[in-house]
mmCIF file of C-alpha atoms and ligand atoms in Angstrom:
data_model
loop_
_atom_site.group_PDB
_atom_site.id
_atom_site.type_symbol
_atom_site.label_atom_id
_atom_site.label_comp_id
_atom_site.label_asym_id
_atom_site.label_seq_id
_atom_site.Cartn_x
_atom_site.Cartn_y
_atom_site.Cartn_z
ATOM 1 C CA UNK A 27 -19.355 -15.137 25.490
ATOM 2 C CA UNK A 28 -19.699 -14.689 28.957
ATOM 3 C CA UNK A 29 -22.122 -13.048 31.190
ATOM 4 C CA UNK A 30 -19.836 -10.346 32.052
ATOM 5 C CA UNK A 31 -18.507 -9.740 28.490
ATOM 6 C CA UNK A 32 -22.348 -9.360 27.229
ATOM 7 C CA UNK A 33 -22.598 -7.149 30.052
ATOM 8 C CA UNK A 34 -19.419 -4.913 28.418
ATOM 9 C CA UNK A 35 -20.889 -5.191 24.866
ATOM 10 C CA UNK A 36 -24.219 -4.263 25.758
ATOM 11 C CA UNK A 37 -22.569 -1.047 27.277
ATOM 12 C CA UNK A 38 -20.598 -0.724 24.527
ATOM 13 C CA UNK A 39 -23.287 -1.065 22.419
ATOM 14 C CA UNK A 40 -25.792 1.644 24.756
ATOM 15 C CA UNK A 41 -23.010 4.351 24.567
ATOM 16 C CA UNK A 42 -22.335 4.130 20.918
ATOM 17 C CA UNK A 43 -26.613 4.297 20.379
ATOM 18 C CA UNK A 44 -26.140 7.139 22.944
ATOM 19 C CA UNK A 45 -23.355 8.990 20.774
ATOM 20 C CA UNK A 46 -21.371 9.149 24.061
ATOM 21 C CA UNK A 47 -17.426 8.600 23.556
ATOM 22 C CA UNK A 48 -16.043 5.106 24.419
ATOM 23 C CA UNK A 49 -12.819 5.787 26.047
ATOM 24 C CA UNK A 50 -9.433 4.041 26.157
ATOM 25 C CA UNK A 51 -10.054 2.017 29.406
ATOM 26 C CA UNK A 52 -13.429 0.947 28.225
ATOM 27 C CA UNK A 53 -14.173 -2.511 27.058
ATOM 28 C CA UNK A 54 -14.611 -2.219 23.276
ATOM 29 C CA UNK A 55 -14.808 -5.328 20.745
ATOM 30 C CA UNK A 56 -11.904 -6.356 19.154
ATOM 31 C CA UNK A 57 -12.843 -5.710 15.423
ATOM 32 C CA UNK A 58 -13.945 -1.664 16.493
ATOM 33 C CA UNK A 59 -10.167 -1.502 18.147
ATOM 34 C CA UNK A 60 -8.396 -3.149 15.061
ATOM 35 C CA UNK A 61 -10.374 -0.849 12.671
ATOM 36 C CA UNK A 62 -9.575 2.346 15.006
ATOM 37 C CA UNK A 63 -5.793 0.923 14.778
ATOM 38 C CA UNK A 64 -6.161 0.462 11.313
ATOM 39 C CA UNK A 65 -7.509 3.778 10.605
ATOM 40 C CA UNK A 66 -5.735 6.500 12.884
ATOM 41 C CA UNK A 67 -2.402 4.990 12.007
ATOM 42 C CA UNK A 68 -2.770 5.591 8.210
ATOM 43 C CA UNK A 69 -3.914 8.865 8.952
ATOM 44 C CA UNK A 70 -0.800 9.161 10.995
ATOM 45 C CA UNK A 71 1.146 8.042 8.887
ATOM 46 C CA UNK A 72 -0.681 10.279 5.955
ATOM 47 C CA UNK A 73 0.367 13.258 7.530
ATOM 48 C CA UNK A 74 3.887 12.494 7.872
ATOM 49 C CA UNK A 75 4.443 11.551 4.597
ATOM 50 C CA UNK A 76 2.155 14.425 3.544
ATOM 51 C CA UNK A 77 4.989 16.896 4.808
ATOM 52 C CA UNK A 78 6.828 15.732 1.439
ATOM 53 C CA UNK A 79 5.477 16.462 -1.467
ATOM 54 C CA UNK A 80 5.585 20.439 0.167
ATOM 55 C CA UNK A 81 9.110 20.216 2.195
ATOM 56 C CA UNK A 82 9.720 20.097 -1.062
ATOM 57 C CA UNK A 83 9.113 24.016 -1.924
ATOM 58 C CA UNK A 84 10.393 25.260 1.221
ATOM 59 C CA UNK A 85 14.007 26.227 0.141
ATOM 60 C CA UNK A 86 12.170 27.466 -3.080
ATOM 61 C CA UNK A 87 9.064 29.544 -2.036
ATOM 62 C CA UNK A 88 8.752 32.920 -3.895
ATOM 63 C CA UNK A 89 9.302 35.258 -0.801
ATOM 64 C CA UNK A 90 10.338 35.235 2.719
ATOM 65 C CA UNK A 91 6.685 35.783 3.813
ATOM 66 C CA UNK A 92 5.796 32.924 1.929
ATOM 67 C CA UNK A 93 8.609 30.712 3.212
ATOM 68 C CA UNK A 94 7.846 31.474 6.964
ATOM 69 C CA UNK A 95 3.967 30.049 5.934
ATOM 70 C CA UNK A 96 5.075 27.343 4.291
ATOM 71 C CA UNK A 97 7.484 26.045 7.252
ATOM 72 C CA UNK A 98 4.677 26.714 9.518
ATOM 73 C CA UNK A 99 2.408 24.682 8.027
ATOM 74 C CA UNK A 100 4.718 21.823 7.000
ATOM 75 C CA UNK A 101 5.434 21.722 11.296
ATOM 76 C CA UNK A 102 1.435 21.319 11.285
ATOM 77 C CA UNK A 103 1.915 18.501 9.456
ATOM 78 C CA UNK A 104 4.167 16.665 11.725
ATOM 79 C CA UNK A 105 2.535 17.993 14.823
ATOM 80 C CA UNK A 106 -0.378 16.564 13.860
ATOM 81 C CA UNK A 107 1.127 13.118 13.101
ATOM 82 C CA UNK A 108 1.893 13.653 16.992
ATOM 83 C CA UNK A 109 -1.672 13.702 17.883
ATOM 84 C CA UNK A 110 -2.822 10.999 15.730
ATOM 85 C CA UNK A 111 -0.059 8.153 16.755
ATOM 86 C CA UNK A 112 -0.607 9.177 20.528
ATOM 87 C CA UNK A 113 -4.274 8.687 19.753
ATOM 88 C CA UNK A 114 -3.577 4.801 17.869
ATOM 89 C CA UNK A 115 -1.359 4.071 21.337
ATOM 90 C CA UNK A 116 -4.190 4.665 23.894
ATOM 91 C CA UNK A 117 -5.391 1.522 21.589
ATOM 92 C CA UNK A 118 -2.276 -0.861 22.272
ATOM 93 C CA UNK A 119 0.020 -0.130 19.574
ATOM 94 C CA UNK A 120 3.311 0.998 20.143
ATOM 95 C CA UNK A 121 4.617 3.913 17.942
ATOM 96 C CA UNK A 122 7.415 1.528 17.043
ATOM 97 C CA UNK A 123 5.092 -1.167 15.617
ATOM 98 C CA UNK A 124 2.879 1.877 13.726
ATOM 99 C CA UNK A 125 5.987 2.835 11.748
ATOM 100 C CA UNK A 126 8.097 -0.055 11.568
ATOM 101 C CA UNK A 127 4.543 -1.528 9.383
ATOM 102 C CA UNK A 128 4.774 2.135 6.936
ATOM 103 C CA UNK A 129 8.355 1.786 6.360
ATOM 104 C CA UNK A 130 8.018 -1.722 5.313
ATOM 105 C CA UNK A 131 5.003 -0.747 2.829
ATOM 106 C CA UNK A 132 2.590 -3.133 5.027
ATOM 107 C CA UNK A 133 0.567 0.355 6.164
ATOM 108 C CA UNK A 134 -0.998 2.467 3.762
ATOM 109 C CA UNK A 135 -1.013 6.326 3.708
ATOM 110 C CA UNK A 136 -3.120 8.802 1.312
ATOM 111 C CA UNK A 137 -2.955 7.923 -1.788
ATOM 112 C CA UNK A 138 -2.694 12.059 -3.103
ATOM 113 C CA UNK A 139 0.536 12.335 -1.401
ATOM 114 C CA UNK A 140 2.283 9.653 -4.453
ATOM 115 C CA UNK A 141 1.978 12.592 -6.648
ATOM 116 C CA UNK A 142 4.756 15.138 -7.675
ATOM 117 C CA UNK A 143 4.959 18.894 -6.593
ATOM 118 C CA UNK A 144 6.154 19.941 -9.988
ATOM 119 C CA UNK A 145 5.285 24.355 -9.856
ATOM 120 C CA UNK A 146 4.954 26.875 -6.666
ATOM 121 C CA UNK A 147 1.064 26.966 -8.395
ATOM 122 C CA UNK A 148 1.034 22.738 -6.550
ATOM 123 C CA UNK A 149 1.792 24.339 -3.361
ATOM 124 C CA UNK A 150 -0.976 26.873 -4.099
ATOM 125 C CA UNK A 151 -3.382 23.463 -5.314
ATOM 126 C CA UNK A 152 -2.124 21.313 -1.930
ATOM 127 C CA UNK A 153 -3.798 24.122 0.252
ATOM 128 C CA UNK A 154 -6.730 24.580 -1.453
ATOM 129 C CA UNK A 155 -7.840 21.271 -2.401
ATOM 130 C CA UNK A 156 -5.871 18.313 -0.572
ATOM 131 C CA UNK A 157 -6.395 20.713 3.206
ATOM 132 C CA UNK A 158 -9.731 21.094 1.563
ATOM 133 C CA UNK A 159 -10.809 17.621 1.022
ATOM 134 C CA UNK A 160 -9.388 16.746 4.715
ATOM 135 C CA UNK A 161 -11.259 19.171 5.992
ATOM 136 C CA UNK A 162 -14.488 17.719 4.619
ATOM 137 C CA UNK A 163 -13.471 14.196 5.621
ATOM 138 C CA UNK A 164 -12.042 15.237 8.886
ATOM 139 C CA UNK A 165 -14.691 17.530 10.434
ATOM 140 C CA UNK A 166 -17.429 14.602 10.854
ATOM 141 C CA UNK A 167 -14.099 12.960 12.445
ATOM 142 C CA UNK A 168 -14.246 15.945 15.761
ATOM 143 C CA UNK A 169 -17.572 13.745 16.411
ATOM 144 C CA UNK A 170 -16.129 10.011 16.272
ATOM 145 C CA UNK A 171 -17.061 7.598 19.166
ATOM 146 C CA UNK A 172 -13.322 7.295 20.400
ATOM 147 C CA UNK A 173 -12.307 10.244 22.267
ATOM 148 C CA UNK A 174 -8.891 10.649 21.836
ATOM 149 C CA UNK A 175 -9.422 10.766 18.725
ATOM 150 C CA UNK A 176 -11.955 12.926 18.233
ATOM 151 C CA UNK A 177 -10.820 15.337 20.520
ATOM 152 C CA UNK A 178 -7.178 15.135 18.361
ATOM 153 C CA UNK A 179 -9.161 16.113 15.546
ATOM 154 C CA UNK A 180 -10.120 19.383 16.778
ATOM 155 C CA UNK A 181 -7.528 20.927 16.718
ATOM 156 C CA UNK A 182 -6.103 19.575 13.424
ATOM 157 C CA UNK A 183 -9.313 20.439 11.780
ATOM 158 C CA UNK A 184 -8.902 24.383 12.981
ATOM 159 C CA UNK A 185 -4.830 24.023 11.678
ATOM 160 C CA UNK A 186 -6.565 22.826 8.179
ATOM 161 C CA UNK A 187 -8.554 25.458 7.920
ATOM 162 C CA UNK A 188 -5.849 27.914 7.871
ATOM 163 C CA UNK A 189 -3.735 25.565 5.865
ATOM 164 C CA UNK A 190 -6.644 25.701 3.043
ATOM 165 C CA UNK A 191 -7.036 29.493 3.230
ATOM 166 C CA UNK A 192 -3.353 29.996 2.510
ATOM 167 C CA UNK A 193 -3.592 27.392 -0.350
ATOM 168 C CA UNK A 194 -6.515 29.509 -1.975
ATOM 169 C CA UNK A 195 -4.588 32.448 -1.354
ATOM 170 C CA UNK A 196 -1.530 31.104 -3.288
ATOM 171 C CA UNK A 197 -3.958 30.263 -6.251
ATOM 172 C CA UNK A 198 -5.700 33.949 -6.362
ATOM 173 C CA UNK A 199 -2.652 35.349 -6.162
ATOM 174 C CA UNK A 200 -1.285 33.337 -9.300
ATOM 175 C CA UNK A 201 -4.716 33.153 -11.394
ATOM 176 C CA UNK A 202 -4.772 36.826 -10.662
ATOM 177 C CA UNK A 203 -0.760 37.390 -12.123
ATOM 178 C CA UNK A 204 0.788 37.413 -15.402
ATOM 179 C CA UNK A 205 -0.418 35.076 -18.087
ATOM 180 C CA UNK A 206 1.945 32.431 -17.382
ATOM 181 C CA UNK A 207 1.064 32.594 -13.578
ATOM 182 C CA UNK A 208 -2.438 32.040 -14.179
ATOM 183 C CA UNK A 209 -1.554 29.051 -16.351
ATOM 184 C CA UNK A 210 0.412 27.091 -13.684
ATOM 185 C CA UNK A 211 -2.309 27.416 -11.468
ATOM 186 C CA UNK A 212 -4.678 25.640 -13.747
ATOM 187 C CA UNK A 213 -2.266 22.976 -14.651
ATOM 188 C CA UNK A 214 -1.595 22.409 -10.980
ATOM 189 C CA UNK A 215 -5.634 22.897 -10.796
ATOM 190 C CA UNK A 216 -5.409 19.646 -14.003
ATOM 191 C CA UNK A 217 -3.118 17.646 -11.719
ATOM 192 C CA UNK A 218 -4.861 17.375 -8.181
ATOM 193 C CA UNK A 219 -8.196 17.502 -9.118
ATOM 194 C CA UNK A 220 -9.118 14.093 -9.768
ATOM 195 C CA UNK A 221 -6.064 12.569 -7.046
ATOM 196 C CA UNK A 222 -8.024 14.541 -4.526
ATOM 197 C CA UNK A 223 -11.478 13.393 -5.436
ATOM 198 C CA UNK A 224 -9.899 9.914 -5.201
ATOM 199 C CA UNK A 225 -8.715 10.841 -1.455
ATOM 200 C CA UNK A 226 -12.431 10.213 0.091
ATOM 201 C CA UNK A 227 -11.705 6.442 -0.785
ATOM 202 C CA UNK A 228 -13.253 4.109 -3.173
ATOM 203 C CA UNK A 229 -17.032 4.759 -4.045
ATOM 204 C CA UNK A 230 -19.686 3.436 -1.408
ATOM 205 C CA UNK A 231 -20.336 0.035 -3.404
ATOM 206 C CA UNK A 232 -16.399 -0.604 -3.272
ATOM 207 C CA UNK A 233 -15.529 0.212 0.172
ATOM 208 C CA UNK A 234 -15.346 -2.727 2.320
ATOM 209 C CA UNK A 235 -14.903 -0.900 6.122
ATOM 210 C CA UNK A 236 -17.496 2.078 5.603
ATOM 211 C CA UNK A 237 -20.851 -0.161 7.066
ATOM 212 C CA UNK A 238 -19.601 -0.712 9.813
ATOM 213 C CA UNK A 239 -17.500 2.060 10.340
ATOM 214 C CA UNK A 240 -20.441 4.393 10.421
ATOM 215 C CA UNK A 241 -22.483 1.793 12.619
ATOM 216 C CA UNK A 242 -19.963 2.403 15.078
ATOM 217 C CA UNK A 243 -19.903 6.386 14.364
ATOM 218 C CA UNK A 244 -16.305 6.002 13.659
ATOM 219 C CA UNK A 245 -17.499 7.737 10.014
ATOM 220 C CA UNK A 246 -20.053 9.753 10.195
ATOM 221 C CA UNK A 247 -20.759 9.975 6.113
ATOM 222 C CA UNK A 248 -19.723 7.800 3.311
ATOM 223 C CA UNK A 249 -17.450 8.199 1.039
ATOM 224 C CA UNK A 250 -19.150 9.047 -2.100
ATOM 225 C CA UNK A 251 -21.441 11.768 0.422
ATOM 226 C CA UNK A 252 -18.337 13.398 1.487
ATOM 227 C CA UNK A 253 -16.744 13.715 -1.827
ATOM 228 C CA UNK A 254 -19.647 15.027 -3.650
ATOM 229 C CA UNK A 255 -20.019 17.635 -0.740
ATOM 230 C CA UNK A 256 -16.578 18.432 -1.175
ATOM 231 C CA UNK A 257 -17.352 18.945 -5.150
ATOM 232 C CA UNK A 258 -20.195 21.144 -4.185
ATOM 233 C CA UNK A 259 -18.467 23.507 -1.971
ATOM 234 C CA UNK A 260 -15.152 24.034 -4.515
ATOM 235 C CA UNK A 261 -16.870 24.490 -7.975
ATOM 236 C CA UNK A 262 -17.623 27.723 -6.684
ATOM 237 C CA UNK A 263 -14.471 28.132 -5.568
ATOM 238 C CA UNK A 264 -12.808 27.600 -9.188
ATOM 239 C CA UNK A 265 -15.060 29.831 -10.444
ATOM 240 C CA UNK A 266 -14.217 32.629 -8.336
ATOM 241 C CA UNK A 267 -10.414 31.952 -9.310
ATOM 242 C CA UNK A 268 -11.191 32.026 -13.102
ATOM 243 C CA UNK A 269 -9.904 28.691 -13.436
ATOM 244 C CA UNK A 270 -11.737 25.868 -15.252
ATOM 245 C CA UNK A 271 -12.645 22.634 -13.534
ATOM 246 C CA UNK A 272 -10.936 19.773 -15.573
ATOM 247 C CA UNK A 273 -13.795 17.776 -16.147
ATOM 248 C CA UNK A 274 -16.215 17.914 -19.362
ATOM 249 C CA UNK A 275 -18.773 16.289 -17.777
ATOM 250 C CA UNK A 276 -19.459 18.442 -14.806
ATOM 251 C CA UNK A 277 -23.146 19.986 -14.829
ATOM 252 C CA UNK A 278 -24.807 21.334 -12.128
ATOM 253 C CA UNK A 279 -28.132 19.041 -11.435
ATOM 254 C CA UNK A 280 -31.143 20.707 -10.442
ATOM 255 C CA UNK A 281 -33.154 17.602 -9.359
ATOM 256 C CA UNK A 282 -30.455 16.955 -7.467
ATOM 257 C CA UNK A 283 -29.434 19.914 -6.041
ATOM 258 C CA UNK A 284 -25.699 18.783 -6.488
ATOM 259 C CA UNK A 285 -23.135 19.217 -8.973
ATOM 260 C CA UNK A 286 -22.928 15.990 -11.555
ATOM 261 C CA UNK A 287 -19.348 14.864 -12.452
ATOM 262 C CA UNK A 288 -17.421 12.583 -14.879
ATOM 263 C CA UNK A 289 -15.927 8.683 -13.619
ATOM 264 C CA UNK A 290 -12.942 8.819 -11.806
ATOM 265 C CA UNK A 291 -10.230 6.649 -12.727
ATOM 266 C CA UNK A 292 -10.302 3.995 -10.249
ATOM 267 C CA UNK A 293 -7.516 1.465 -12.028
ATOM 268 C CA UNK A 294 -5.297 4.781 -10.734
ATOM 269 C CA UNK A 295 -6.504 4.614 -7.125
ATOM 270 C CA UNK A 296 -5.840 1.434 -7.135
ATOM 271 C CA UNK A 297 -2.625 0.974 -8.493
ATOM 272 C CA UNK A 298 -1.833 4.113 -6.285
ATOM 273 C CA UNK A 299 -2.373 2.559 -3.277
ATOM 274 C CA UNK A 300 -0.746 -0.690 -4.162
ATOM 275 C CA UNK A 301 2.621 0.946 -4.378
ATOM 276 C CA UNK A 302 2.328 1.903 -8.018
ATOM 277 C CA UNK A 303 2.120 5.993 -8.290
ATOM 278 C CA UNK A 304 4.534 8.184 -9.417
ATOM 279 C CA UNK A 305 6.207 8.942 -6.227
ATOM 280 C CA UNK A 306 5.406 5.704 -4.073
ATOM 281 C CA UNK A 307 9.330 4.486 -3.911
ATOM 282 C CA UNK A 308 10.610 8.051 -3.256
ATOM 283 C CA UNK A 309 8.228 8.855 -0.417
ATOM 284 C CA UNK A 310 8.753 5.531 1.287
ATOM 285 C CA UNK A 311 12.567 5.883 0.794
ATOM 286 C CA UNK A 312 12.722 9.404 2.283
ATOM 287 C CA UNK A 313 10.831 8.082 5.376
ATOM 288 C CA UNK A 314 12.869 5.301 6.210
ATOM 289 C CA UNK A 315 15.983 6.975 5.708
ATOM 290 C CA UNK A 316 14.617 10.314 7.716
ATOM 291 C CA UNK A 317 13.570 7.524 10.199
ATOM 292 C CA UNK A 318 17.173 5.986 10.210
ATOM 293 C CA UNK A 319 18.940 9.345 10.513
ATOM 294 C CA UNK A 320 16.782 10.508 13.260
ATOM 295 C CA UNK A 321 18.086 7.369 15.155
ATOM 296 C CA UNK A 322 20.697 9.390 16.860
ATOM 297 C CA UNK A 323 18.057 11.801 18.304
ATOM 298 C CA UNK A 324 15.874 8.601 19.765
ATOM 299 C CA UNK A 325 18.960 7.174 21.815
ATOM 300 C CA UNK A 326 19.799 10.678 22.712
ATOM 301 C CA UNK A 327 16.766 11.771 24.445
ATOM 302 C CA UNK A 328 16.114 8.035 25.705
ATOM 303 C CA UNK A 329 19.986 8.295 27.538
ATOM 304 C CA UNK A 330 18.888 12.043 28.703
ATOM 305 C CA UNK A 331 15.551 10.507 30.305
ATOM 306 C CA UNK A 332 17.456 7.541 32.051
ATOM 307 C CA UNK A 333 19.664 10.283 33.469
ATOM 308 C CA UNK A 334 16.951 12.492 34.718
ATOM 309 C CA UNK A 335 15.164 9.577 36.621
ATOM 310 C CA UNK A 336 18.648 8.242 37.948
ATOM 311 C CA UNK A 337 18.894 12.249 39.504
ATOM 312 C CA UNK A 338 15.574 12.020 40.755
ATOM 313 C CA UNK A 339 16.039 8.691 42.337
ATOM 314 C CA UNK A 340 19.532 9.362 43.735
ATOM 315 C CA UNK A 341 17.807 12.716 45.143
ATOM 316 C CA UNK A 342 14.949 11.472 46.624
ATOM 317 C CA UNK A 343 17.292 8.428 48.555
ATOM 318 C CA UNK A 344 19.559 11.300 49.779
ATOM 319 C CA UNK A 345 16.422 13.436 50.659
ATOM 320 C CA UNK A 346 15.166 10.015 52.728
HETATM 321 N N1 LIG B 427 -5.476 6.438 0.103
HETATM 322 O O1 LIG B 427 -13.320 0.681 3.093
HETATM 323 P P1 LIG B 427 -12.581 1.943 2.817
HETATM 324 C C1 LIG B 427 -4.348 15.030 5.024
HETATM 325 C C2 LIG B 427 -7.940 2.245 1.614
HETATM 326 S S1 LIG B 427 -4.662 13.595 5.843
HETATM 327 C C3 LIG B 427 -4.962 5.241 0.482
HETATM 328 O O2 LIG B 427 -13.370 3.083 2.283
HETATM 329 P P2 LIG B 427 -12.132 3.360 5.310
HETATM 330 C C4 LIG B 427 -3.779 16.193 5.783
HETATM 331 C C5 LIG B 427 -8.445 1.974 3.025
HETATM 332 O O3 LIG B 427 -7.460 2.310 3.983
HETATM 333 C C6 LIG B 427 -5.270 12.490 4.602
HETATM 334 N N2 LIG B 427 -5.745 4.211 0.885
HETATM 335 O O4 LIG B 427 -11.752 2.363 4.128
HETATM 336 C C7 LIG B 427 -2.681 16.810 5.025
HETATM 337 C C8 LIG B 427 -8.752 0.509 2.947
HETATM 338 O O5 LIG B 427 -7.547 -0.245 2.965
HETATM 339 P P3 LIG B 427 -7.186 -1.323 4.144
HETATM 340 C C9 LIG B 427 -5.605 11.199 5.219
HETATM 341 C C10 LIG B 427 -7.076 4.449 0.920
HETATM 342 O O6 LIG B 427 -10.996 3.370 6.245
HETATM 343 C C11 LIG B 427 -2.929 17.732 4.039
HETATM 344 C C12 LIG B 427 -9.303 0.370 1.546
HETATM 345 O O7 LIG B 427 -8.777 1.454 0.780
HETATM 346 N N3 LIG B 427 -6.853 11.304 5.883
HETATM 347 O O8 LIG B 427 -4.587 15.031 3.890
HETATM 348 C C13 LIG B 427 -7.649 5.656 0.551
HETATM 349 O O9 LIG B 427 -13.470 3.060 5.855
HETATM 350 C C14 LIG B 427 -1.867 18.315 3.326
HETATM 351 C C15 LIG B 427 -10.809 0.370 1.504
HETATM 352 O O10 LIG B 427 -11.364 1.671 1.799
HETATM 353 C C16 LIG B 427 -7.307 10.293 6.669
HETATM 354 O O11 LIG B 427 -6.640 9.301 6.850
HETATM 355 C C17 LIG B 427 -6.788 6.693 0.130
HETATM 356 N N4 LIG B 427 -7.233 7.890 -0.262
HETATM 357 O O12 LIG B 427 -12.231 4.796 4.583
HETATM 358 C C18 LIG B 427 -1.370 16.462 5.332
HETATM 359 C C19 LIG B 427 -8.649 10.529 7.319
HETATM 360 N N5 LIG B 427 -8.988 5.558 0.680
HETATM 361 O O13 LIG B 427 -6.936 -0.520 5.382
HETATM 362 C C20 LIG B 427 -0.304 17.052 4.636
HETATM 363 C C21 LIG B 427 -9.091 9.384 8.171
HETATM 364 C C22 LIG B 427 -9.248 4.303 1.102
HETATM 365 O O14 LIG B 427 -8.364 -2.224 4.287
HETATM 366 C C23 LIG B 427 -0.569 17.987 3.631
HETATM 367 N N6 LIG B 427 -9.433 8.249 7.402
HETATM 368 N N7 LIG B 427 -8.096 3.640 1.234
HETATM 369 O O15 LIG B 427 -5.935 -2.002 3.651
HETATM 370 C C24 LIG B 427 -10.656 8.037 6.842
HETATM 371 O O16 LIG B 427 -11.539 8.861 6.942
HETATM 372 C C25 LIG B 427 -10.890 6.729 6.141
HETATM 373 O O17 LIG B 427 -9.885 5.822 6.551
HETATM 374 C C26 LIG B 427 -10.921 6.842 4.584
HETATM 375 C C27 LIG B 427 -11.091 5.419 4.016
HETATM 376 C C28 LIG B 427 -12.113 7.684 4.163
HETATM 377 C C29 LIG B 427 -9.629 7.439 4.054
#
């Protein structure tokens, strides 16, 4: 290395010790870049996809009211992809690269958006625990060492928050209803459970990026700290709905202070994220082809920009 890259590192190094943001034009080692790349894309990518599983209800929500919500925050959803893949370009990756590597299965996304949204009662269970869980994993995120990225999850965190309110609101509604109501919230309640638990990534001793993720406050907690927080702060919440947490082995733990709960099924995870859940094909399949018909739009607005900047260059020669 030369003198003037250990000169970069070592600043590198100062602001991250600091907790000051390193910023696009900064010198940053290759490996924190890669892992940025690596990270804000699938998240990208994660919301995007995540607009499925509830575009899905849209033409099918109980009311109007609920409709109008639901629409609203499935546009969240894509607006926030927005944020996140102009955030991975500051880093050198073209949009076009970002999704050309999801729709050919070499980028991962959540694994909780390869389930099925089977009952209105999932769109109730999306709000309240998948926004939920993001929340908890993406709140730490407002305080990563990249700024564009931090500052792009600002404002998605506050869009969660209302997105997880409306969730729980779905579920009180339905737990509070007729017999039948209050039993396809807790089989929605069965369902995501466990596939959101398994959203905070594989336990601490199996995750291979978390060290030195959180040496370079890219995470801020692991993954096992943020999902137990996450169980902390929603077994209250079931209980206030009436509904019973599908695990037998959950017990609060006063030595602790935390809430003990049963194994989660990592073969799933894994074979989740390999390509193996029970919506993996479908997802992928609408993206690509959403991708393909959206095609038109991309050459449209690329032929309306080369017009503009032929008008402004033909004005400004005549105005010379
Ligand atoms: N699904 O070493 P780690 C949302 C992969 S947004 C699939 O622990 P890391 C909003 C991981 O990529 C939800 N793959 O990795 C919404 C790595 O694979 P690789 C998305 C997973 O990065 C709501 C390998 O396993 N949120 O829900 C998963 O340090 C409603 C080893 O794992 C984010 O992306 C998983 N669950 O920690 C939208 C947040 N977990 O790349 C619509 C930002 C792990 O080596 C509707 N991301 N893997 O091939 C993060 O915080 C982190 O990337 C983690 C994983 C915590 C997800």
């Amino acid at each position: 290395m030369s003198p003037v890259e250990m000169n970069l590192e070592a600043r590198f190094e100062a602001y991250v010790a600091e907790d000051k943001k390193i910023e696009p034009k900064d010198w940053m080692p290759d490996a924190y870049r890669k892992t940025l790349i690596r990270q804000i894309s699938q998240h990208a990518h994660s919301e995007i996809v995540g607009m499925l599983p509830e575009g899905n209800w849209i033409t099918r929500a109980p009311s109007l009211k609920r409709k109008a919500i639901l629409l609203a925050k499935v546009q969240d959803e894509a607006g926030h992809g927005l944020y996140l893949y102009s955030a991975a370009e500051t880093l050198g990756v073209t949009r076009d690269q970002m999704l050309d590597d999801l729709h050919t299965g070499k980028a991962k996304y959540s694994s909780i958006f390869n389930y099925p949204t089977i009952s209105w009662a999932d769109i109730g269970a999306v709000g309240w625990l998948v926004d939920g869980a993001a929340i908890m994993n993406q709140v730490p995120l407002c305080k990563c060492s990249y700024g564009p990225y931090a500052r792009a999850m600002v404002r998605v965190c506050k869009e969660e928050s209302f997105h997880q309110r409306q969730g729980f609101q779905i579920m009180l509604t339905m737990a509070q209803g007729t017999p039948e109501q209050k039993a396809l919230a807790q089989d929605a309640f069965n369902r995501w459970w466990w596939p959101s638990l398994m959203m905070f990534g594989p336990s601490d001793a199996d995750s291979p990026h978390s060290g030195q993720s959180m040496k370079w406050n890219i995470k801020r907690f692991s993954n096992d700290e943020l999902r137990q927080r996450f169980v902390d702060m929603t077994v209250p919440q079931a209980e206030l709905l009436g509904l019973t947490v599908p695990d037998p082995d959950l017990k609060w733990n006063e030595d602790r202070g935390h809430y003990d709960f049963g194994a989660i099924d990592w073969d799933e995870f894994f074979n989740v994220i390999k390509g193996n859940g029970p919506c993996n094909k479908e997802r992928l399949a609408a993206r690509v082809s959403a991708h393909e018909r959206g095609a038109w739009v991309r050459e449209a607005a690329k032929a309306h920009a080369a017009k503009q900047a032929e008008r402004r260059a033909k004005s400004s020669t005549h105005a010379a």
